[in-house]
PDB file of C-alpha atoms in Angstrom:
ATOM      1  CA  LYS A1064     122.693 168.461  34.236  1.00 64.00           C
ATOM      2  CA  ALA A1065     121.166 168.871  37.676  1.00 80.00           C
ATOM      3  CA  GLY A1066     118.082 166.814  38.476  1.00 93.00           C
ATOM      4  CA  VAL A1067     114.911 167.823  40.246  1.00 97.00           C
ATOM      5  CA  THR A1068     115.751 169.306  43.642  1.00 97.00           C
ATOM      6  CA  GLN A1069     113.333 169.188  46.537  1.00 98.00           C
ATOM      7  CA  THR A1070     113.828 170.912  49.855  1.00 98.00           C
ATOM      8  CA  PRO A1071     113.782 170.150  52.647  1.00 98.00           C
ATOM      9  CA  ARG A1072     114.383 166.382  52.597  1.00 97.00           C
ATOM     10  CA  TYR A1073     112.804 165.804  55.977  1.00 97.00           C
ATOM     11  CA  LEU A1074     110.317 167.794  57.993  1.00 97.00           C
ATOM     12  CA  ILE A1075     108.485 167.259  61.270  1.00 98.00           C
ATOM     13  CA  LYS A1076     105.444 169.404  61.989  1.00 98.00           C
ATOM     14  CA  THR A1077     102.710 169.511  64.593  1.00 98.00           C
ATOM     15  CA  ARG A1078      99.023 169.063  63.851  1.00 98.00           C
ATOM     16  CA  GLY A1079      97.397 172.345  62.943  1.00 98.00           C
ATOM     17  CA  GLN A1080     100.561 173.922  61.601  1.00 98.00           C
ATOM     18  CA  GLN A1081     101.192 174.698  57.965  1.00 98.00           C
ATOM     19  CA  VAL A1082     104.115 173.710  55.773  1.00 98.00           C
ATOM     20  CA  THR A1083     105.676 174.829  52.499  1.00 98.00           C
ATOM     21  CA  LEU A1084     107.702 172.488  50.325  1.00 98.00           C
ATOM     22  CA  SER A1085     109.921 173.594  47.469  1.00 98.00           C
ATOM     23  CA  CYS A1086     110.804 172.074  44.106  1.00 98.00           C
ATOM     24  CA  SER A1087     113.351 173.235  41.547  1.00 98.00           C
ATOM     25  CA  PRO A1088     112.790 171.508  38.195  1.00 97.00           C
ATOM     26  CA  ILE A1089     115.383 170.513  35.656  1.00 96.00           C
ATOM     27  CA  SER A1090     116.545 173.537  33.713  1.00 95.00           C
ATOM     28  CA  GLY A1091     114.274 174.100  30.724  1.00 92.00           C
ATOM     29  CA  HIS A1092     111.388 172.065  32.113  1.00 93.00           C
ATOM     30  CA  ARG A1093     108.262 174.170  32.384  1.00 92.00           C
ATOM     31  CA  SER A1094     105.894 171.568  33.809  1.00 93.00           C
ATOM     32  CA  VAL A1095     105.998 170.699  37.493  1.00 96.00           C
ATOM     33  CA  SER A1096     103.741 168.111  39.112  1.00 95.00           C
ATOM     34  CA  TRP A1097     103.321 167.125  42.736  1.00 98.00           C
ATOM     35  CA  TYR A1098     102.464 163.698  44.130  1.00 98.00           C
ATOM     36  CA  GLN A1099     101.788 162.307  47.566  1.00 98.00           C
ATOM     37  CA  GLN A1100     103.059 158.822  48.397  1.00 97.00           C
ATOM     38  CA  THR A1101     101.790 156.833  51.373  1.00 95.00           C
ATOM     39  CA  PRO A1102     101.894 153.112  52.166  1.00 91.00           C
ATOM     40  CA  GLY A1103      98.113 152.950  52.185  1.00 88.00           C
ATOM     41  CA  GLN A1104      97.234 154.936  49.072  1.00 91.00           C
ATOM     42  CA  GLY A1105     100.376 154.662  46.960  1.00 92.00           C
ATOM     43  CA  LEU A1106     101.287 157.511  44.638  1.00 95.00           C
ATOM     44  CA  GLN A1107      98.536 160.061  44.136  1.00 96.00           C
ATOM     45  CA  PHE A1108      98.497 163.135  41.931  1.00 96.00           C
ATOM     46  CA  LEU A1109      98.121 166.472  43.703  1.00 97.00           C
ATOM     47  CA  PHE A1110      98.426 169.106  40.973  1.00 95.00           C
ATOM     48  CA  GLU A1111     100.397 170.194  37.936  1.00 94.00           C
ATOM     49  CA  TYR A1112     101.678 173.606  36.877  1.00 94.00           C
ATOM     50  CA  PHE A1113     102.824 174.822  33.501  1.00 92.00           C
ATOM     51  CA  SER A1114     104.042 178.361  32.902  1.00 92.00           C
ATOM     52  CA  GLU A1115     102.740 179.498  36.295  1.00 95.00           C
ATOM     53  CA  THR A1116      99.232 178.139  35.636  1.00 94.00           C
ATOM     54  CA  GLN A1117      97.632 175.198  37.396  1.00 94.00           C
ATOM     55  CA  ARG A1118      96.409 172.923  34.607  1.00 91.00           C
ATOM     56  CA  ASN A1119      95.207 169.947  36.594  1.00 90.00           C
ATOM     57  CA  LYS A1120      94.321 169.109  40.169  1.00 93.00           C
ATOM     58  CA  GLY A1121      93.829 165.826  41.970  1.00 94.00           C
ATOM     59  CA  ASN A1122      91.240 164.874  44.565  1.00 94.00           C
ATOM     60  CA  PHE A1123      92.732 166.541  47.602  1.00 97.00           C
ATOM     61  CA  PRO A1124      91.108 169.034  49.980  1.00 97.00           C
ATOM     62  CA  GLY A1125      91.644 172.756  49.610  1.00 97.00           C
ATOM     63  CA  ARG A1126      94.246 172.655  52.391  1.00 98.00           C
ATOM     64  CA  PHE A1127      96.647 171.535  49.691  1.00 98.00           C
ATOM     65  CA  SER A1128      97.715 174.307  47.367  1.00 98.00           C
ATOM     66  CA  GLY A1129     100.610 175.173  45.156  1.00 98.00           C
ATOM     67  CA  ARG A1130     102.108 177.741  42.880  1.00 98.00           C
ATOM     68  CA  GLN A1131     104.770 178.101  40.235  1.00 98.00           C
ATOM     69  CA  PHE A1132     107.102 181.016  39.726  1.00 97.00           C
ATOM     70  CA  SER A1133     108.339 182.566  36.503  1.00 96.00           C
ATOM     71  CA  ASN A1134     111.585 180.558  36.746  1.00 95.00           C
ATOM     72  CA  SER A1135     109.483 177.339  36.888  1.00 96.00           C
ATOM     73  CA  ARG A1136     110.329 176.656  40.528  1.00 97.00           C
ATOM     74  CA  SER A1137     107.289 175.462  42.425  1.00 98.00           C
ATOM     75  CA  GLU A1138     106.068 175.363  45.977  1.00 98.00           C
ATOM     76  CA  MET A1139     103.283 173.439  47.583  1.00 98.00           C
ATOM     77  CA  ASN A1140     101.626 174.403  50.823  1.00 98.00           C
ATOM     78  CA  VAL A1141      99.579 172.349  53.238  1.00 98.00           C
ATOM     79  CA  SER A1142      97.625 174.244  55.864  1.00 97.00           C
ATOM     80  CA  THR A1143      96.094 172.972  59.089  1.00 98.00           C
ATOM     81  CA  LEU A1144      98.141 169.794  59.030  1.00 98.00           C
ATOM     82  CA  GLU A1145      96.549 166.488  59.999  1.00 98.00           C
ATOM     83  CA  LEU A1146      98.233 163.266  61.052  1.00 98.00           C
ATOM     84  CA  GLY A1147      97.117 161.701  57.784  1.00 97.00           C
ATOM     85  CA  ASP A1148      99.175 164.228  55.832  1.00 98.00           C
ATOM     86  CA  SER A1149     102.316 162.370  56.859  1.00 98.00           C
ATOM     87  CA  ALA A1150     103.763 161.171  53.577  1.00 98.00           C
ATOM     88  CA  LEU A1151     106.533 161.441  51.044  1.00 98.00           C
ATOM     89  CA  TYR A1152     105.799 164.404  48.785  1.00 98.00           C
ATOM     90  CA  LEU A1153     107.315 164.062  45.347  1.00 98.00           C
ATOM     91  CA  CYS A1154     107.832 166.620  42.660  1.00 97.00           C
ATOM     92  CA  ALA A1155     108.309 165.760  38.981  1.00 96.00           C
ATOM     93  CA  SER A1156     109.318 167.979  36.106  1.00 95.00           C
ATOM     94  CA  SER A1157     108.842 167.548  32.380  1.00 92.00           C
ATOM     95  CA  GLN A1158     109.451 169.360  29.127  1.00 86.00           C
ATOM     96  CA  GLY A1159     105.789 168.841  28.317  1.00 75.00           C
ATOM     97  CA  GLU A1160     103.172 166.215  27.690  1.00 67.00           C
ATOM     98  CA  ASP A1161     104.318 162.825  26.538  1.00 66.00           C
ATOM     99  CA  TYR A1162     107.892 163.446  27.578  1.00 75.00           C
ATOM    100  CA  GLY A1163     109.389 161.575  30.474  1.00 81.00           C
ATOM    101  CA  TYR A1164     108.731 162.900  33.946  1.00 90.00           C
ATOM    102  CA  THR A1165     111.761 163.156  36.203  1.00 94.00           C
ATOM    103  CA  PHE A1166     111.140 162.896  39.919  1.00 96.00           C
ATOM    104  CA  GLY A1167     113.032 164.422  42.784  1.00 97.00           C
ATOM    105  CA  SER A1168     113.949 162.468  45.913  1.00 97.00           C
ATOM    106  CA  GLY A1169     110.983 163.879  47.781  1.00 97.00           C
ATOM    107  CA  THR A1170     110.287 165.579  51.074  1.00 98.00           C
ATOM    108  CA  ARG A1171     109.408 163.252  53.930  1.00 97.00           C
ATOM    109  CA  LEU A1172     106.789 165.048  56.035  1.00 98.00           C
ATOM    110  CA  THR A1173     105.889 163.706  59.453  1.00 98.00           C
ATOM    111  CA  VAL A1174     102.978 165.253  61.321  1.00 98.00           C
ATOM    112  CA  VAL A1175     102.912 164.601  65.066  1.00 98.00           C
TER     113      VAL A1175
ATOM    114  CA  GLY B 651      92.082 157.384  45.956  1.00 36.00           C
ATOM    115  CA  GLU B 652      93.020 156.334  42.462  1.00 39.00           C
ATOM    116  CA  SER B 653      96.009 154.242  43.485  1.00 42.00           C
ATOM    117  CA  VAL B 654      95.960 151.680  46.242  1.00 39.00           C
ATOM    118  CA  GLY B 655      99.233 150.441  47.644  1.00 42.00           C
ATOM    119  CA  LEU B 656      98.343 148.607  50.821  1.00 53.00           C
ATOM    120  CA  HIS B 657      99.554 145.146  49.818  1.00 75.00           C
ATOM    121  CA  LEU B 658     102.160 145.048  47.101  1.00 89.00           C
ATOM    122  CA  PRO B 659     102.695 141.839  45.151  1.00 93.00           C
ATOM    123  CA  THR B 660     106.230 140.502  45.300  1.00 95.00           C
ATOM    124  CA  LEU B 661     108.209 138.864  42.541  1.00 97.00           C
ATOM    125  CA  SER B 662     111.283 136.915  43.606  1.00 97.00           C
ATOM    126  CA  VAL B 663     113.744 135.882  40.907  1.00 97.00           C
ATOM    127  CA  GLN B 664     117.166 134.357  40.801  1.00 98.00           C
ATOM    128  CA  GLU B 665     120.027 136.538  39.639  1.00 98.00           C
ATOM    129  CA  GLY B 666     120.505 136.092  35.912  1.00 98.00           C
ATOM    130  CA  ASP B 667     116.918 135.053  35.227  1.00 97.00           C
ATOM    131  CA  ASN B 668     114.443 137.201  33.295  1.00 98.00           C
ATOM    132  CA  SER B 669     111.733 139.084  35.199  1.00 98.00           C
ATOM    133  CA  ILE B 670     108.259 139.984  34.001  1.00 98.00           C
ATOM    134  CA  ILE B 671     106.216 142.548  35.914  1.00 98.00           C
ATOM    135  CA  ASN B 672     102.605 143.066  34.932  1.00 96.00           C
ATOM    136  CA  CYS B 673     100.242 145.986  35.250  1.00 96.00           C
ATOM    137  CA  ALA B 674      96.604 146.590  34.385  1.00 95.00           C
ATOM    138  CA  TYR B 675      95.713 150.179  33.588  1.00 92.00           C
ATOM    139  CA  SER B 676      92.349 151.788  34.004  1.00 86.00           C
ATOM    140  CA  ASN B 677      91.632 154.299  31.247  1.00 88.00           C
ATOM    141  CA  SER B 678      91.191 153.193  27.645  1.00 86.00           C
ATOM    142  CA  ALA B 679      91.799 156.804  26.565  1.00 86.00           C
ATOM    143  CA  SER B 680      95.307 156.881  28.057  1.00 89.00           C
ATOM    144  CA  ASP B 681      97.890 157.353  25.336  1.00 88.00           C
ATOM    145  CA  TYR B 682     101.195 157.377  27.157  1.00 91.00           C
ATOM    146  CA  PHE B 683     102.599 154.908  29.661  1.00 93.00           C
ATOM    147  CA  ILE B 684     105.726 154.849  31.787  1.00 94.00           C
ATOM    148  CA  TRP B 685     107.502 152.340  34.000  1.00 97.00           C
ATOM    149  CA  TYR B 686     109.312 153.614  37.078  1.00 97.00           C
ATOM    150  CA  LYS B 687     111.681 151.989  39.542  1.00 98.00           C
ATOM    151  CA  GLN B 688     111.786 153.181  43.132  1.00 97.00           C
ATOM    152  CA  GLU B 689     114.499 152.256  45.582  1.00 96.00           C
ATOM    153  CA  SER B 690     114.198 152.809  49.295  1.00 93.00           C
ATOM    154  CA  GLY B 691     114.564 156.473  50.244  1.00 89.00           C
ATOM    155  CA  LYS B 692     114.523 157.693  46.657  1.00 93.00           C
ATOM    156  CA  GLY B 693     112.030 159.103  44.217  1.00 96.00           C
ATOM    157  CA  PRO B 694     110.739 157.061  41.262  1.00 97.00           C
ATOM    158  CA  GLN B 695     113.306 156.649  38.515  1.00 96.00           C
ATOM    159  CA  PHE B 696     112.221 156.587  34.860  1.00 94.00           C
ATOM    160  CA  ILE B 697     112.901 153.242  33.161  1.00 96.00           C
ATOM    161  CA  ILE B 698     111.076 153.210  29.854  1.00 96.00           C
ATOM    162  CA  ASP B 699     107.975 154.657  28.233  1.00 94.00           C
ATOM    163  CA  ILE B 700     105.647 153.722  25.405  1.00 95.00           C
ATOM    164  CA  ARG B 701     102.964 155.528  23.451  1.00 92.00           C
ATOM    165  CA  SER B 702      99.633 153.978  22.573  1.00 92.00           C
ATOM    166  CA  ASN B 703     100.463 153.730  18.860  1.00 93.00           C
ATOM    167  CA  MET B 704     103.109 151.112  19.709  1.00 96.00           C
ATOM    168  CA  ASP B 705     102.834 147.640  21.223  1.00 97.00           C
ATOM    169  CA  LYS B 706     106.476 147.056  22.084  1.00 98.00           C
ATOM    170  CA  ARG B 707     109.510 149.133  22.936  1.00 98.00           C
ATOM    171  CA  GLN B 708     112.978 148.007  23.931  1.00 98.00           C
ATOM    172  CA  GLY B 709     115.646 149.637  26.014  1.00 96.00           C
ATOM    173  CA  GLN B 710     118.826 148.402  27.579  1.00 94.00           C
ATOM    174  CA  ARG B 711     117.871 145.065  29.215  1.00 97.00           C
ATOM    175  CA  VAL B 712     114.242 146.184  29.440  1.00 98.00           C
ATOM    176  CA  THR B 713     111.247 145.726  27.169  1.00 98.00           C
ATOM    177  CA  VAL B 714     107.767 147.138  27.619  1.00 98.00           C
ATOM    178  CA  LEU B 715     104.756 145.473  26.010  1.00 98.00           C
ATOM    179  CA  LEU B 716     101.406 147.194  25.634  1.00 97.00           C
ATOM    180  CA  ASN B 717      98.149 145.368  24.964  1.00 96.00           C
ATOM    181  CA  LYS B 718      95.429 147.970  24.504  1.00 93.00           C
ATOM    182  CA  THR B 719      92.724 145.372  23.935  1.00 94.00           C
ATOM    183  CA  VAL B 720      92.927 144.172  27.518  1.00 94.00           C
ATOM    184  CA  LYS B 721      94.516 147.341  28.959  1.00 94.00           C
ATOM    185  CA  HIS B 722      97.655 145.559  30.056  1.00 95.00           C
ATOM    186  CA  LEU B 723     101.296 146.589  30.322  1.00 96.00           C
ATOM    187  CA  SER B 724     104.278 144.449  31.112  1.00 97.00           C
ATOM    188  CA  LEU B 725     107.903 145.173  31.865  1.00 98.00           C
ATOM    189  CA  GLN B 726     110.468 142.547  31.020  1.00 98.00           C
ATOM    190  CA  ILE B 727     113.928 142.752  32.562  1.00 98.00           C
ATOM    191  CA  ALA B 728     116.575 140.528  31.019  1.00 98.00           C
ATOM    192  CA  ALA B 729     119.347 138.947  33.085  1.00 98.00           C
ATOM    193  CA  THR B 730     118.049 140.405  36.342  1.00 98.00           C
ATOM    194  CA  GLN B 731     120.723 141.719  38.685  1.00 97.00           C
ATOM    195  CA  PRO B 732     120.740 142.416  42.450  1.00 97.00           C
ATOM    196  CA  GLY B 733     120.708 146.142  41.645  1.00 97.00           C
ATOM    197  CA  ASP B 734     117.304 145.657  40.016  1.00 98.00           C
ATOM    198  CA  SER B 735     115.743 144.976  43.412  1.00 97.00           C
ATOM    199  CA  ALA B 736     113.218 147.751  43.990  1.00 97.00           C
ATOM    200  CA  VAL B 737     109.523 148.586  43.723  1.00 97.00           C
ATOM    201  CA  TYR B 738     108.311 148.938  40.137  1.00 98.00           C
ATOM    202  CA  PHE B 739     105.360 151.130  39.174  1.00 96.00           C
ATOM    203  CA  CYS B 740     103.492 151.496  35.937  1.00 96.00           C
ATOM    204  CA  ALA B 741     101.879 154.869  35.254  1.00 94.00           C
ATOM    205  CA  GLU B 742      99.419 156.110  32.655  1.00 93.00           C
ATOM    206  CA  ASN B 743      98.996 159.690  31.503  1.00 88.00           C
ATOM    207  CA  VAL B 744      95.243 160.095  31.650  1.00 78.00           C
ATOM    208  CA  GLU B 745      94.512 163.708  30.900  1.00 66.00           C
ATOM    209  CA  TYR B 746      95.825 166.882  29.428  1.00 63.00           C
ATOM    210  CA  GLY B 747      98.160 168.403  31.963  1.00 59.00           C
ATOM    211  CA  ASN B 748     100.652 165.734  32.898  1.00 72.00           C
ATOM    212  CA  LYS B 749      98.484 163.792  35.310  1.00 86.00           C
ATOM    213  CA  LEU B 750      99.941 160.377  35.970  1.00 91.00           C
ATOM    214  CA  VAL B 751      97.901 157.617  37.561  1.00 92.00           C
ATOM    215  CA  PHE B 752     100.144 155.026  39.153  1.00 94.00           C
ATOM    216  CA  GLY B 753      99.563 151.362  39.697  1.00 93.00           C
ATOM    217  CA  ALA B 754     100.000 149.904  43.145  1.00 92.00           C
ATOM    218  CA  GLY B 755     103.527 148.712  42.477  1.00 95.00           C
ATOM    219  CA  THR B 756     105.350 145.392  42.491  1.00 96.00           C
ATOM    220  CA  ILE B 757     108.280 144.527  44.714  1.00 96.00           C
ATOM    221  CA  LEU B 758     111.080 142.810  42.813  1.00 98.00           C
ATOM    222  CA  ARG B 759     113.542 140.804  44.920  1.00 97.00           C
ATOM    223  CA  VAL B 760     116.596 139.378  43.259  1.00 97.00           C
ATOM    224  CA  LYS B 761     118.253 136.433  44.959  1.00 95.00           C
ATOM    225  CA  SER B 762     121.978 135.955  44.504  1.00 91.00           C
TER     226      SER B 762
END
């Protein structure tokens, strides 16, 4: 079956702009989580959605937001981009707690 | 942040040898742990998981050991192959809502 699909794969934005990233989970998976990966901070949890509800949120500023649609697809948005937002943004889907989390290949965001 | 990845430890092994990658986790209340492998340009790939009511779990060529007393996880890879070269992360599920906290990662280099 198809894995977790993230689009786009690469993105270049200018400081101050906003960006929306998309994630399509594995069919049947209702939980979608987002992570930011940087060389300096490693992998950090952004937020998690289950059945269109945000259940958990990491320690990121309010510029980072997300949502989940009724078909479980999820988007995350970053407003007023800063240079430090340059990172690999990863999405993971799961059937539920204590099941394996399958990651997509990520969206590489570069802010210039 | 909760995960620091500035300087990753490196483990170099000869092809065919066994590898042991170690990880210390932070939360004694964590009840689910996962090992991931990440190759360059890809998202983390699930290797093996273990729940806190177990102390050992085996997969194909991999074994995970959990020591809750000292909050330590290890991943053993038997007969390491060049294709095993990657960054390996341990992750703990710390809260309701699929929040994974990742370790800093270990680079595994396999010499032929």
